[in-house]
Short mmCIF file of C-alpha atoms and ligand atoms in Angstrom, two decimals:
data_model
loop_
_atom_site.label_atom_id
_atom_site.label_comp_id
_atom_site.label_asym_id
_atom_site.label_seq_id
_atom_site.Cartn_x
_atom_site.Cartn_y
_atom_site.Cartn_z
CA MET A 17 -41.20 -49.22 28.24
CA LEU A 18 -37.67 -50.56 28.49
CA ALA A 19 -36.34 -50.17 31.99
CA GLY A 20 -33.13 -48.19 31.96
CA ALA A 21 -32.98 -47.93 28.24
CA GLY A 22 -32.02 -44.24 28.43
CA PRO A 23 -29.07 -42.74 30.10
CA SER A 24 -31.25 -41.61 32.93
CA LEU A 25 -29.96 -44.02 35.62
CA GLU A 26 -27.07 -42.38 37.49
CA PRO A 27 -24.14 -44.65 38.13
CA GLU A 28 -24.18 -43.80 41.83
CA GLN A 29 -27.27 -45.90 42.09
CA GLY A 30 -25.06 -48.71 40.70
CA LEU A 31 -25.88 -52.21 41.50
CA GLN A 32 -27.59 -51.28 44.74
CA SER A 33 -30.84 -50.32 43.01
CA GLY A 34 -32.86 -52.97 44.78
CA PRO A 35 -34.75 -56.07 43.76
CA THR A 36 -36.14 -55.98 40.20
CA PRO A 37 -38.30 -58.39 38.35
CA ALA A 38 -36.22 -61.17 36.77
CA ALA A 39 -37.81 -60.63 33.38
CA ASP A 40 -36.42 -57.08 33.32
CA ALA A 41 -32.89 -58.36 33.67
CA PHE A 42 -33.01 -60.11 30.31
CA GLN A 43 -34.33 -57.08 28.55
CA PRO A 44 -31.83 -55.95 25.98
CA ALA A 45 -30.20 -52.63 26.82
CA ALA A 46 -28.56 -52.15 23.43
CA GLY A 47 -27.95 -53.96 20.20
CA GLY A 48 -25.81 -57.02 19.66
CA GLY A 49 -27.07 -58.79 22.85
CA LEU A 50 -26.13 -56.31 25.64
CA LEU A 51 -28.44 -56.87 28.59
CA HIS A 52 -29.54 -54.45 31.17
CA ARG A 53 -26.89 -54.12 33.80
CA ARG A 54 -29.18 -55.47 36.44
CA ALA A 55 -28.82 -58.85 34.69
CA LEU A 56 -25.59 -59.11 36.65
CA LEU A 57 -27.63 -59.57 39.84
CA GLN A 58 -29.81 -62.41 38.58
CA ARG A 59 -28.91 -65.63 40.47
CA GLY A 60 -30.03 -68.08 37.86
CA LEU A 61 -28.11 -66.45 35.08
CA ILE A 62 -25.44 -68.54 33.41
CA LEU A 63 -22.42 -66.33 33.24
CA ALA A 64 -19.56 -67.49 31.16
CA ALA A 65 -16.02 -66.11 31.09
CA ALA A 66 -13.85 -65.70 28.10
CA LEU A 67 -10.73 -67.95 28.44
CA PRO A 68 -7.15 -67.31 27.41
CA ALA A 69 -6.81 -69.03 24.03
CA SER A 70 -4.22 -71.41 25.57
CA GLN A 71 -6.81 -72.81 27.91
CA ALA A 72 -9.71 -72.50 25.59
CA GLY A 73 -8.90 -75.74 23.72
CA ALA A 74 -8.12 -77.73 26.90
CA ALA A 75 -11.51 -79.26 27.36
CA PRO A 76 -13.13 -79.70 23.94
CA GLY A 77 -16.87 -80.12 23.99
CA MET A 78 -17.24 -78.64 27.53
CA PRO A 79 -20.34 -76.56 28.04
CA PRO A 80 -19.77 -72.92 28.97
CA ALA A 81 -18.02 -72.42 32.27
CA ALA A 82 -20.42 -73.33 35.12
CA GLY A 83 -22.42 -70.49 36.53
CA VAL A 84 -23.68 -69.96 40.04
CA GLU A 85 -26.18 -72.80 39.64
CA GLY A 86 -23.61 -75.36 38.50
CA SER A 87 -21.10 -74.66 41.18
CA THR A 88 -23.04 -75.89 44.23
CA GLY A 89 -22.72 -79.66 44.10
CA LEU A 90 -19.09 -79.95 45.24
CA LEU A 91 -19.68 -82.18 48.16
CA ALA A 92 -21.75 -84.80 46.48
CA ALA A 93 -21.83 -88.11 48.32
CA GLY A 94 -18.87 -90.33 47.66
CA GLU A 95 -16.71 -87.52 46.38
CA PRO A 96 -13.14 -88.53 47.49
CA SER A 97 -11.21 -85.90 49.52
CA PRO A 98 -8.24 -84.41 47.66
CA PRO A 99 -4.63 -85.56 48.60
CA TRP A 100 -3.77 -82.24 50.28
CA MET A 101 -6.40 -82.97 52.95
CA HIS A 102 -4.38 -85.93 54.07
CA VAL A 103 -1.07 -84.36 55.00
CA PRO A 104 -0.23 -81.25 57.07
CA GLY A 105 0.12 -78.05 55.07
CA GLN A 106 3.16 -75.97 54.56
CA PRO A 107 4.62 -73.99 57.53
CA PHE A 108 4.52 -70.15 57.72
CA SER A 109 6.47 -67.89 55.44
CA LEU A 110 8.18 -64.57 56.16
CA TYR A 111 6.84 -62.94 53.00
CA GLY A 112 3.92 -64.38 50.96
CA GLN A 113 4.19 -65.27 47.34
CA PRO A 114 1.53 -66.11 44.70
CA SER A 115 0.62 -69.74 44.11
CA THR A 116 3.20 -71.55 41.94
CA HIS A 117 0.25 -72.46 39.68
CA GLU A 118 -0.04 -68.75 38.84
CA ARG A 119 3.51 -68.46 37.50
CA ALA A 120 2.28 -67.42 34.15
CA VAL A 121 0.86 -64.16 35.53
CA VAL A 122 3.78 -61.79 35.07
CA ARG A 123 4.75 -58.46 33.65
CA ARG A 124 5.83 -58.32 30.01
CA ILE A 125 9.22 -56.66 29.73
CA ALA A 126 10.12 -54.49 26.81
CA ALA A 127 13.69 -53.24 27.32
CA ASN A 128 16.63 -51.97 25.40
CA ARG A 129 18.89 -54.83 24.42
CA HIS A 130 22.01 -52.92 25.04
CA LEU A 131 20.82 -51.28 28.18
CA PRO A 132 18.48 -53.62 29.99
CA GLY A 133 17.57 -51.04 32.59
CA ASN A 134 16.01 -48.85 29.98
CA GLY A 135 12.49 -49.82 29.05
CA SER A 136 9.12 -50.76 30.45
CA ALA A 137 7.37 -53.73 32.14
CA PHE A 138 3.63 -54.01 31.48
CA THR A 139 0.91 -54.99 34.04
CA PRO A 140 -0.98 -58.10 32.77
CA LEU A 141 -4.34 -56.34 32.95
CA GLU A 142 -6.24 -59.35 31.51
CA ASP A 143 -5.19 -61.52 34.42
CA LEU A 144 -6.25 -59.18 37.26
CA GLU A 145 -9.55 -58.42 38.90
CA GLY A 146 -10.85 -55.44 40.96
CA ILE A 147 -8.97 -52.19 40.82
CA LEU A 148 -5.81 -52.69 42.85
CA THR A 149 -2.60 -53.82 41.12
CA PRO A 150 -0.50 -56.17 43.21
CA THR A 151 2.82 -54.35 43.82
CA GLY A 152 4.79 -57.09 42.16
CA LEU A 153 2.73 -56.56 38.95
CA HIS A 154 2.60 -52.79 39.01
CA PHE A 155 4.12 -51.50 35.71
CA GLU A 156 7.61 -50.30 35.66
CA ARG A 157 9.29 -47.61 33.62
CA HIS A 158 12.92 -46.80 34.14
CA HIS A 159 15.25 -44.79 31.89
CA ASN A 160 18.42 -46.18 33.33
CA GLY A 161 17.65 -49.00 35.72
CA VAL A 162 16.81 -49.29 39.36
CA PRO A 163 19.40 -47.64 41.63
CA GLN A 164 20.50 -49.61 44.64
CA ILE A 165 19.96 -46.85 47.23
CA ASN A 166 21.14 -47.10 50.79
CA PRO A 167 18.30 -45.34 52.67
CA LEU A 168 20.70 -44.09 55.39
CA GLN A 169 22.57 -42.13 52.69
CA HIS A 170 19.61 -40.74 50.81
CA ARG A 171 18.61 -37.10 51.15
CA LEU A 172 15.88 -34.92 49.76
CA VAL A 173 16.68 -31.26 49.39
CA ILE A 174 14.10 -28.54 48.92
CA HIS A 175 15.86 -25.38 47.65
CA GLY A 176 15.86 -22.56 45.11
CA LEU A 177 13.24 -19.87 45.58
CA VAL A 178 12.45 -20.69 49.22
CA LYS A 179 13.09 -18.75 52.40
CA GLN A 180 14.78 -21.66 54.14
CA PRO A 181 16.29 -24.53 52.13
CA LEU A 182 15.57 -27.87 53.82
CA MET A 183 17.18 -31.25 53.81
CA PHE A 184 15.44 -34.46 54.86
CA ASP A 185 16.70 -37.91 55.48
CA VAL A 186 14.22 -40.83 55.47
CA GLU A 187 13.94 -40.90 59.31
CA ARG A 188 12.95 -37.26 59.49
CA LEU A 189 10.38 -37.58 56.73
CA LEU A 190 8.78 -40.57 58.38
CA ARG A 191 7.91 -38.39 61.45
CA TYR A 192 5.68 -35.98 59.39
CA PRO A 193 1.88 -36.38 59.13
CA MET A 194 1.00 -38.59 56.18
CA ARG A 195 -1.91 -39.01 53.71
CA SER A 196 -2.94 -42.23 51.81
CA GLN A 197 -4.66 -42.12 48.42
CA LEU A 198 -5.79 -44.79 45.98
CA LEU A 199 -4.53 -43.60 42.64
CA PHE A 200 -3.88 -44.86 39.17
CA LEU A 201 -0.46 -44.24 37.70
CA GLU A 202 -0.21 -44.15 33.91
CA CYS A 203 2.75 -43.54 31.68
CA GLY A 204 2.25 -40.85 29.15
CA GLY A 205 3.39 -43.39 26.52
CA ASN A 206 0.78 -46.00 27.51
CA SER A 207 -1.30 -47.49 24.57
CA ASN A 208 0.93 -45.72 22.04
CA ALA A 209 0.74 -48.76 19.78
CA GLY A 210 -2.63 -47.38 19.02
CA TRP A 211 -1.12 -44.74 16.82
CA HIS A 212 0.03 -47.50 14.50
CA PRO A 213 -1.85 -47.38 11.20
CA GLU A 214 -2.81 -51.09 11.50
CA PRO A 215 -4.37 -52.48 14.63
CA ILE A 216 -1.55 -54.38 16.50
CA GLN A 217 -2.58 -57.75 17.94
CA ARG A 218 -1.45 -57.99 21.53
CA SER A 219 -2.94 -58.87 24.89
CA VAL A 220 -4.61 -55.97 26.65
CA GLY A 221 -1.84 -55.83 29.22
CA SER A 222 1.03 -55.88 26.73
CA PHE A 223 -0.67 -53.04 24.81
CA HIS A 224 -2.25 -50.94 27.56
CA GLY A 225 -0.50 -52.18 30.69
CA LEU A 226 1.52 -49.07 31.51
CA VAL A 227 -1.28 -48.15 33.92
CA SER A 228 -1.62 -49.59 37.41
CA CYS A 229 -3.36 -48.64 40.67
CA SER A 230 -1.99 -48.50 44.20
CA GLU A 231 -2.55 -46.99 47.60
CA TRP A 232 0.25 -44.39 47.97
CA THR A 233 1.07 -43.02 51.42
CA GLY A 234 3.45 -40.21 52.18
CA VAL A 235 3.86 -36.67 53.27
CA PRO A 236 1.84 -33.95 51.52
CA LEU A 237 4.41 -31.92 49.72
CA GLY A 238 2.50 -28.71 50.61
CA LEU A 239 3.54 -29.24 54.29
CA LEU A 240 7.16 -29.30 53.37
CA LEU A 241 6.88 -26.27 51.03
CA ASP A 242 5.15 -24.32 53.85
CA GLU A 243 7.99 -25.19 56.15
CA ALA A 244 10.59 -24.01 53.55
CA GLY A 245 8.55 -20.82 52.95
CA LEU A 246 8.00 -19.98 49.27
CA ASP A 247 9.56 -16.97 47.64
CA PRO A 248 6.65 -15.19 45.90
CA ARG A 249 8.47 -15.60 42.55
CA ALA A 250 8.41 -19.40 42.85
CA ALA A 251 6.00 -20.69 40.09
CA TRP A 252 7.57 -24.03 39.13
CA GLY A 253 9.37 -26.86 40.97
CA ILE A 254 12.03 -28.94 39.29
CA ALA A 255 12.10 -32.48 40.68
CA GLU A 256 15.14 -34.74 40.17
CA GLY A 257 15.65 -38.39 40.97
CA ALA A 258 18.67 -40.23 42.30
CA ASP A 259 19.02 -42.70 39.48
CA ALA A 260 21.79 -42.96 36.93
CA PHE A 261 19.46 -41.05 34.52
CA ALA A 262 19.08 -38.19 37.06
CA MET A 263 15.58 -37.78 35.68
CA ASN A 264 14.28 -34.25 36.00
CA VAL A 265 10.97 -32.55 35.18
CA SER A 266 9.24 -29.24 35.91
CA LEU A 267 5.94 -29.06 37.69
CA PRO A 268 3.65 -26.11 38.21
CA LEU A 269 3.59 -24.81 41.78
CA ALA A 270 -0.10 -25.40 42.32
CA ARG A 271 0.13 -29.11 41.62
CA LEU A 272 3.09 -29.49 43.88
CA ARG A 273 1.63 -27.45 46.80
CA ASP A 274 -2.05 -28.70 46.59
CA GLU A 275 -1.82 -32.22 45.28
CA ALA A 276 1.60 -33.87 45.26
CA ILE A 277 2.74 -36.44 47.90
CA VAL A 278 6.30 -37.47 48.78
CA ALA A 279 5.39 -41.12 48.98
CA LEU A 280 7.22 -43.50 51.26
CA PHE A 281 4.73 -46.39 51.18
CA GLN A 282 2.95 -48.28 48.41
CA ASN A 283 0.08 -50.64 49.23
CA GLY A 284 0.89 -50.41 52.97
CA GLU A 285 4.57 -51.36 52.76
CA ARG A 286 7.68 -49.25 52.15
CA LEU A 287 8.24 -48.47 48.54
CA ARG A 288 9.96 -51.18 46.55
CA PRO A 289 13.23 -50.25 44.84
CA GLU A 290 11.65 -50.36 41.38
CA HIS A 291 9.00 -47.82 42.37
CA GLY A 292 11.25 -45.33 43.94
CA TYR A 293 12.64 -46.51 47.30
CA PRO A 294 13.08 -44.77 49.63
CA MET A 295 10.84 -41.90 48.38
CA ARG A 296 9.12 -40.67 45.21
CA LEU A 297 6.90 -37.92 44.01
CA ILE A 298 3.23 -38.89 43.44
CA VAL A 299 1.28 -36.36 41.41
CA PRO A 300 -2.36 -37.55 41.25
CA GLY A 301 -3.83 -37.93 37.76
CA CYS A 302 -0.66 -36.71 35.98
CA GLU A 303 1.41 -38.61 33.50
CA GLY A 304 3.89 -41.10 34.93
CA VAL A 305 7.07 -39.12 34.07
CA LEU A 306 6.13 -36.42 36.62
CA ASN A 307 6.05 -38.98 39.43
CA VAL A 308 9.81 -38.74 39.96
CA LYS A 309 11.24 -41.82 41.62
CA TRP A 310 14.16 -41.85 44.01
CA LEU A 311 13.39 -38.13 44.63
CA ARG A 312 16.47 -36.28 45.80
CA SER A 313 15.92 -32.64 44.85
CA LEU A 314 13.09 -30.18 44.40
CA GLN A 315 14.30 -26.74 43.26
CA MET A 316 11.71 -23.99 43.29
CA ASN A 317 12.08 -21.73 40.26
CA GLU A 318 10.42 -19.02 38.22
CA GLN A 319 10.45 -21.00 35.00
CA PRO A 320 10.30 -24.60 33.90
CA VAL A 321 13.77 -26.03 33.27
CA MET A 322 13.00 -27.31 29.65
CA SER A 323 14.48 -30.72 30.37
CA ARG A 324 14.70 -33.49 27.85
CA ASN A 325 11.55 -35.03 29.35
CA GLU A 326 9.39 -31.93 28.63
CA THR A 327 10.82 -30.99 25.21
CA ALA A 328 12.32 -33.80 23.18
CA LYS A 329 10.04 -36.40 24.94
CA TYR A 330 6.57 -36.32 26.52
CA THR A 331 5.42 -33.66 24.11
CA GLU A 332 3.03 -34.23 21.21
CA LEU A 333 3.65 -33.12 17.67
CA GLN A 334 0.41 -31.78 16.17
CA PRO A 335 -0.66 -31.97 12.44
CA ASP A 336 0.26 -28.28 12.07
CA GLY A 337 3.86 -28.94 13.04
CA ARG A 338 3.60 -27.36 16.56
CA ALA A 339 3.87 -29.55 19.70
CA ARG A 340 1.68 -29.66 22.78
CA GLN A 341 3.87 -29.23 25.92
CA PHE A 342 3.11 -29.74 29.65
CA THR A 343 0.10 -31.82 28.83
CA HIS A 344 0.29 -33.27 32.33
CA VAL A 345 -3.15 -34.64 33.03
CA MET A 346 -4.11 -38.15 31.78
CA GLU A 347 -7.43 -37.84 30.01
CA VAL A 348 -10.52 -40.00 30.41
CA LYS A 349 -10.00 -43.60 29.21
CA SER A 350 -11.42 -47.09 29.49
CA LEU A 351 -10.83 -50.50 28.03
CA ILE A 352 -12.45 -53.92 28.19
CA THR A 353 -10.12 -56.46 29.82
CA SER A 354 -12.42 -59.37 29.09
CA PRO A 355 -13.20 -60.45 26.44
CA SER A 356 -9.99 -59.15 24.99
CA HIS A 357 -7.35 -60.10 22.44
CA GLY A 358 -6.03 -63.71 22.86
CA GLN A 359 -9.19 -64.90 24.77
CA ARG A 360 -11.89 -67.07 23.36
CA LEU A 361 -15.60 -67.28 24.06
CA GLN A 362 -16.83 -70.78 24.87
CA GLY A 363 -20.04 -70.88 22.86
CA GLN A 364 -23.30 -69.06 23.09
CA ALA A 365 -24.01 -67.90 26.66
CA VAL A 366 -24.31 -64.83 28.79
CA TYR A 367 -20.83 -63.29 29.34
CA GLU A 368 -19.63 -60.73 31.73
CA ILE A 369 -17.92 -57.88 29.90
CA LYS A 370 -15.52 -56.31 32.30
CA GLY A 371 -12.91 -53.60 32.20
CA LEU A 372 -11.24 -50.57 33.76
CA ALA A 373 -11.92 -46.86 33.44
CA TRP A 374 -10.05 -43.86 34.82
CA SER A 375 -9.46 -40.08 34.37
CA GLY A 376 -6.82 -37.76 35.65
CA ARG A 377 -9.49 -35.09 36.02
CA GLY A 378 -11.52 -36.79 38.75
CA ARG A 379 -14.06 -39.56 39.10
CA ILE A 380 -15.50 -41.71 36.36
CA ARG A 381 -19.17 -40.77 35.93
CA ARG A 382 -20.26 -43.38 33.39
CA VAL A 383 -19.04 -46.19 31.22
CA GLU A 384 -21.07 -47.39 28.27
CA VAL A 385 -20.42 -50.56 26.36
CA SER A 386 -21.37 -51.44 22.76
CA ALA A 387 -21.54 -54.92 21.21
CA ASP A 388 -22.32 -53.58 17.66
CA GLY A 389 -19.23 -51.50 17.05
CA GLY A 390 -20.67 -48.32 18.52
CA ARG A 391 -24.07 -48.15 16.82
CA SER A 392 -25.79 -48.66 20.14
CA TRP A 393 -24.65 -48.35 23.72
CA ALA A 394 -25.74 -49.64 27.16
CA GLU A 395 -24.63 -48.35 30.48
CA ALA A 396 -22.27 -50.62 32.39
CA ALA A 397 -22.39 -51.06 36.20
CA LEU A 398 -19.64 -49.20 37.99
CA GLU A 399 -18.29 -51.11 40.93
CA GLY A 400 -17.70 -48.99 44.05
CA PRO A 401 -15.80 -47.33 45.36
CA VAL A 402 -15.65 -44.88 42.52
CA LEU A 403 -12.75 -42.65 43.52
CA PRO A 404 -11.15 -39.60 41.86
CA ARG A 405 -8.06 -40.41 39.78
CA CYS A 406 -8.34 -44.09 40.58
CA LEU A 407 -9.14 -47.13 38.46
CA THR A 408 -12.80 -47.94 38.40
CA ARG A 409 -14.01 -51.43 37.50
CA PHE A 410 -17.11 -51.71 35.26
CA ARG A 411 -19.14 -54.73 34.32
CA ALA A 412 -21.93 -55.47 31.84
CA ALA A 413 -23.91 -58.54 30.89
CA TRP A 414 -23.85 -59.67 27.23
CA GLN A 415 -25.78 -62.46 25.62
CA TRP A 416 -23.59 -63.68 22.84
CA SER A 417 -25.55 -65.21 19.97
CA GLY A 418 -22.62 -66.73 18.26
CA GLN A 419 -22.63 -63.99 15.59
CA PRO A 420 -19.55 -61.77 14.98
CA GLY A 421 -19.69 -58.49 16.85
CA VAL A 422 -17.46 -55.61 17.94
CA LEU A 423 -17.15 -54.72 21.66
CA LYS A 424 -16.22 -51.21 22.79
CA SER A 425 -16.27 -49.22 26.05
CA ARG A 426 -16.58 -45.47 26.34
CA ALA A 427 -15.90 -43.66 29.58
CA THR A 428 -17.16 -40.20 30.70
CA ASP A 429 -15.64 -38.37 33.65
CA GLU A 430 -17.13 -36.06 36.16
CA THR A 431 -16.04 -33.07 34.16
CA GLY A 432 -18.18 -34.36 31.33
CA ALA A 433 -15.16 -35.32 29.21
CA VAL A 434 -15.96 -38.28 26.95
CA GLN A 435 -13.39 -40.80 25.67
CA PRO A 436 -13.03 -40.23 21.90
CA GLU A 437 -13.35 -42.70 19.06
CA ARG A 438 -9.97 -43.40 17.56
CA ALA A 439 -10.93 -41.63 14.26
CA ALA A 440 -11.81 -38.43 16.25
CA LEU A 441 -8.50 -38.59 18.11
CA VAL A 442 -6.55 -39.04 14.92
CA ALA A 443 -8.45 -36.25 13.27
CA GLN A 444 -7.60 -33.94 16.10
CA ARG A 445 -4.05 -34.94 16.81
CA GLY A 446 -2.79 -36.49 13.58
CA LEU A 447 -0.61 -39.63 13.31
CA ASN A 448 2.68 -38.22 14.57
CA GLY A 449 1.53 -38.79 18.11
CA TYR A 450 3.37 -40.97 20.61
CA PHE A 451 2.00 -39.85 24.00
CA HIS A 452 -1.39 -39.53 25.57
CA TYR A 453 -3.44 -42.02 23.52
CA ASN A 454 -6.85 -42.44 25.10
CA ALA A 455 -9.12 -43.60 22.22
CA ILE A 456 -11.85 -46.16 22.53
CA VAL A 457 -10.55 -49.72 22.11
CA ALA A 458 -12.52 -52.10 19.86
CA TRP A 459 -12.39 -55.94 20.07
CA ALA A 460 -13.91 -57.91 17.32
CA VAL A 461 -15.41 -61.24 18.23
CA ASP A 462 -15.68 -63.75 15.30
CA ALA A 463 -18.09 -66.68 14.87
CA GLU A 464 -15.65 -69.03 16.69
CA GLY A 465 -15.49 -66.68 19.63
CA ALA A 466 -11.97 -65.52 18.97
CA VAL A 467 -11.16 -61.96 19.89
CA ALA A 468 -9.07 -59.57 17.81
CA HIS A 469 -8.03 -55.91 18.03
CA VAL A 470 -9.73 -53.81 15.31
CA TYR A 471 -10.11 -50.13 14.41
CA ALA A 472 -13.83 -49.89 13.98
N1 MTE B 501 14.03 -40.96 38.66
C1 MTE B 501 13.21 -41.53 37.74
N2 MTE B 501 11.92 -41.28 37.96
C2 MTE B 501 11.05 -41.78 37.02
C3 MTE B 501 11.41 -42.44 35.86
C4 MTE B 501 12.77 -42.67 35.73
O1 MTE B 501 13.28 -43.29 34.77
N3 MTE B 501 13.70 -42.16 36.61
N4 MTE B 501 10.51 -42.85 35.01
C5 MTE B 501 9.21 -42.12 34.95
C6 MTE B 501 8.18 -42.64 34.08
S1 MTE B 501 8.32 -42.29 32.43
C7 MTE B 501 7.08 -43.36 34.61
S2 MTE B 501 5.84 -43.77 33.60
C8 MTE B 501 6.98 -43.57 36.01
C9 MTE B 501 6.82 -45.09 36.27
O2 MTE B 501 6.70 -45.42 37.58
P1 MTE B 501 6.72 -46.90 38.05
O3 MTE B 501 7.96 -47.54 37.50
O4 MTE B 501 6.70 -46.91 39.56
O5 MTE B 501 5.48 -47.56 37.52
O6 MTE B 501 8.15 -43.17 36.74
C10 MTE B 501 8.63 -41.97 36.39
N5 MTE B 501 9.66 -41.52 37.31
MO1 MO B 502 6.37 -42.79 31.50
#
């Protein structure tokens, strides 16, 4: 009987399921060379990594990247010490920066030529590990640039259908009790190149990198609403930012009262200007546009305001000509970050397939991977912590035989929602879509190990 061949193992058991016979590890878990996820634990396993195509050609004839076994002989007798061991190192710095050798790891900017502050900058997902996005690589989306706000002059006003309108400056807000949460943030327009009739060839970050993950800290908005005292007619709040776009959106009361945070900190430090300094709204699991940056006003109201960003934009035209509106939650989604477009496999070996999964509805329950285009699936290992509305890292071991194959990942969240195949999403939503694309992503690996985006 094949260990773990069925979907019976719960992801909570994860990688901690204890020692297992080595032979089991190499048992296939699905077609196309997918190994049981406990193969990831085997010490002697040669695990290769797909390399960016630019590096892939650098060392012709090299065997697959050294695995755990091969990396232990560093201090062989007679090995000369490197030059940086012979001079004192650099002095301290006031604020740390990445190594200059990592200069190529940057956001991809797609901005309006005539208005460079209008556009997006994408997180290079293929270059990152774990679940947290370094703040300097968090995606950005601005409609009219980053305002240069003097925090001493910034105010947040809570008004409209409240008993007592309130005004906060930054100092006052900083004295309130706070809450921290690790959360993904995803633009409703992320991955929208997936609606294109032909599969567009771009790195995973340039395609899907309008999602990032941070620890956000701030004042639970419910506290401030309690203090203001809600008029019983209040059912929506209209949030507005202090940028030159004066972005405004409507949010249902329950989300504002029970879930939203007025964030002042991101990843432990005060917000950076591009992410809303000195304060922004964070609405866990909901599309980026609701997370109003440079928050200056929250007006409680009976109705939504029907702003541009909830009528002309951020709605989805259906095949029947009607549009979905107020589709706030980002649905279950996953993608393989390696191997992915632009990378190259270095010959037959066992590779780690790795990627990210998330859902605006809660925790990720399961991620399955396929190496045969979706004919068979194996369960990937979820790396803890698996938090609600947060990115979750998954990993799977894959023995590549050198044959062409198609890699896919499919996430299921704790509500039981399953990420759809692209054909199913298109059948349901048509091709007029622009927002909320969450279909399964397929990467074709050819006999040379090159990886391309396909619809399969
Ligand atoms: N005031 C204001 N808030 C805003 C925006 C904006 O242009 N102005 N863009 C929104 C959109 S569409 C997204 S996806 C997120 C992006 O947040 P980030 O730049 O911190 O990643 O901010 C939202 N909040
Ligand atoms: Mo967005």
